Amino acid sequence: MDMEIDDTCKAKDEEKKWKQILVIMVGAPGSGKSTFCEHVMRSSARPWARICQDTINKGKSGTKVQCLTSASSALKEGKSVFIDRCNLEREQRTDFVKLGGPEVDVHAVVLDLPAKLCISRSVKRIEHEGKLQGGKAAAVVNRMLQKKELPKLSEGFSRITLCQNENDVQAALDTYSGLGPLDTLPHGSFGQKNPDAKIQLGIMKFLKKVDAPSNTGSNASSTQDPVPPQITEEKNSCLEGQEITSLLSDAAGEEVKRIENPEVASVNQNGSSSDVPTLAFPSLSTSDFQFNNDKASDVIIEKVEEYVNKLGNARLVLVDLTHGSKILSLVRAKAAQKHINPKKFFTFVGDITRLYTGGGLCCNVIANAANWRLKPGGGGVNAAIFSAAGPALEVATAERAKSLYPGNSVIVPLPSTSPLCDREGVTHVIHVLGPNMNPRRPNCLHGDYVKGCEILRKAYTSLFEGFLSIVRSQEKLSKGCNEDIRLEPSVSQDHSEDVHGNYISTGDKIKRDGGHEYERSKKCKGAQNEVGTDINLSRAANLNADNEKIGVSTSKAWGSWAQVLYRTAMHPERHKDDLLEISDDVVVLNDLYPKAQKHILVLSRFDGLDRLADVRNEHLQILQTMHTVGMKWAEKFLHEDASLAFRLGYHSAPSMRQLHLHVISQDFNSKHLKNKKHWNSFNTAFFCNSVDVLEEIINHGKATLKDDDSLLSMELRCHRCRSAHPSIPRLKSHISSCRAPFPSSLLENGRLVLAPRNSAKP
């Protein structure tokens, strides 16, 4: 009895010594904070909760207050907590540190990895929770690192672990992964070489001082207003407009041009700039047509001032290829004099055909300083745009107009197959012809600037009116479809993954979402929510006709990033190395980010059949073919491994264009199954069984869809025994050993595909 009492007292003493841990992660985007948390949660015997601001609001981006509330609740439940935010400034950490107390140790794990590595990861990553990815991620990482304040024990931390390389990170992972429920860690700073360091060694070689905009025009030096205070304060920081060419050429495989004007950084850092309809235009007639720069700049400012407030949240960007551009200097100076909102109109130095991949500027519409024939050639902007857009632009232009008179414009929706749409997110090109003062070119005005300025005003009026019609059509389309429509391109990558984990990889370069659900509205992530460029139409009256011409479903606007499966289905010969099977009706390919040991997609090759909502009676045969092919591959996999089980089905609201059938094994053993959306998209009513879809089409002429977003945010439940689990790591651990029979509903009507010998005992 005395021994039992002693054991009880000892256990109570140990219980008193046990403390929960609140770990505040500190690091730039791309430093690996989320990966660190997930690894520890999978490995540690201690109960953990991960609080991530990117997903705190039912899978979407939330607020700091929501994070504090959730963290407090998790601590009350007896869990240790990871705060998965950047937390690079002391002010951002203070409220979380206050959650500590006698029973809660507050730790900081600082992932102070090289800027180049963080940027490279951010640029390349796919389907990031916070949608911070692609070209714009590089500028954000740079800006955030400039404000970095390494944590100190005096802030209230009991332990700080600084990781400056991969070995340090692994050591910290091992330390936290090995913690048991009663284990504690010694207090103090570990690995911190200089607690007062703000700028990490190595980053400065990538950063250059941002000089004030040069004023090369005759009036610029004396008339330009001071730079706005918020820009002056940051002019020596690494803004989004800085030149980081050497850094991003390694990270993204693309040379990045410097954004000339800090207003770009100001606009982009105020949210998802990708959501903002943007027209990029060159100065008309000032190059080969030899129009006077000073007079041209007066007309530009006059017309911008007239239209800038008519465009709502849209913005105008004057683009020139050179930093020493006189027209840019003149326009900047005169825009400052007129106090034109720099977030609605600014200048940009770069190649107008590579604004996104070359400088992180998202523009859905670009203007072409065209020739009267509307043909490629002639050099300059016209030749560059036709070359970058490929033959698709010339064909689409010819359908709209054969020639162009000075002062007029023509709007051309870009087919999704155009490289300029695919790579840069440009949905429309507006050809516009200005006045000519060059005697070697047609329609020369021979110095008549009265008539010349009149034509130039007319040209800019026509250009801006055309852009305004696109913006209005996009708004009408958004309301008409009752869907969130975004204008967000993404950085080119060789492969990606959609919101539900679909394969979107082929030889094509693709775009992705990201940002916050550009989502951002989320992708259409974009939007998007998650991250693409919507194929919008220039005029509402021509909506259906234009959609038919460029192969876009009239019921949904698909982002450019979401077109990859469509392109694969329509042109399988370009992707033969990526495909498992090609026929007249379907193509079969592996999901690049499989959510199980075996996960393939069967794509319909029927043009215009974008998703399950489009399916009607007349499509029954193609669905039966897809099901038959899917069954064939499931049976092939079962012959190789009889322990597997398969489901065939469709997502109710897919993120990728082109109807595709998932054939997925039910082990869900995959490192790519990372979050609640991934799991619930295959294990709730969001996933429509192929056999049920066929039956509904036969009986009702269409499928019953349950695309409620709440399905994706439901609690995590085992697909066999239906037990609930708090996190994906816990769920994965459970299902790896769960041997409960599958629900009877799955065993009926062939919804579950099993090897013959396993049919009796699934």
Coordinates of N, CA, C and O in Angstrom, one line a residue, residues 16 221 449 463 669 745:
K16 N 2.8 17.9 -12.0 CA 3.0 19.3 -11.7 C 4.2 19.9 -12.5 O 4.2 21.0 -12.8
S221 N 12.8 68.2 -63.2 CA 13.6 68.5 -62.0 C 13.0 69.7 -61.2 O 13.1 69.7 -60.0
Y449 N 0.9 69.5 -85.2 CA 0.6 69.0 -83.9 C -0.8 69.3 -83.4 O -1.3 68.7 -82.4
L463 N -8.6 53.7 -76.4 CA -7.9 52.7 -75.6 C -8.5 52.5 -74.2 O -8.8 51.4 -73.8
N669 N -2.2 7.0 -48.5 CA -0.8 7.0 -48.0 C 0.0 7.9 -48.9 O 0.6 7.4 -49.9
S745 N -22.5 1.8 -47.4 CA -22.9 2.6 -48.6 C -21.8 2.5 -49.7 O -22.2 2.5 -50.9

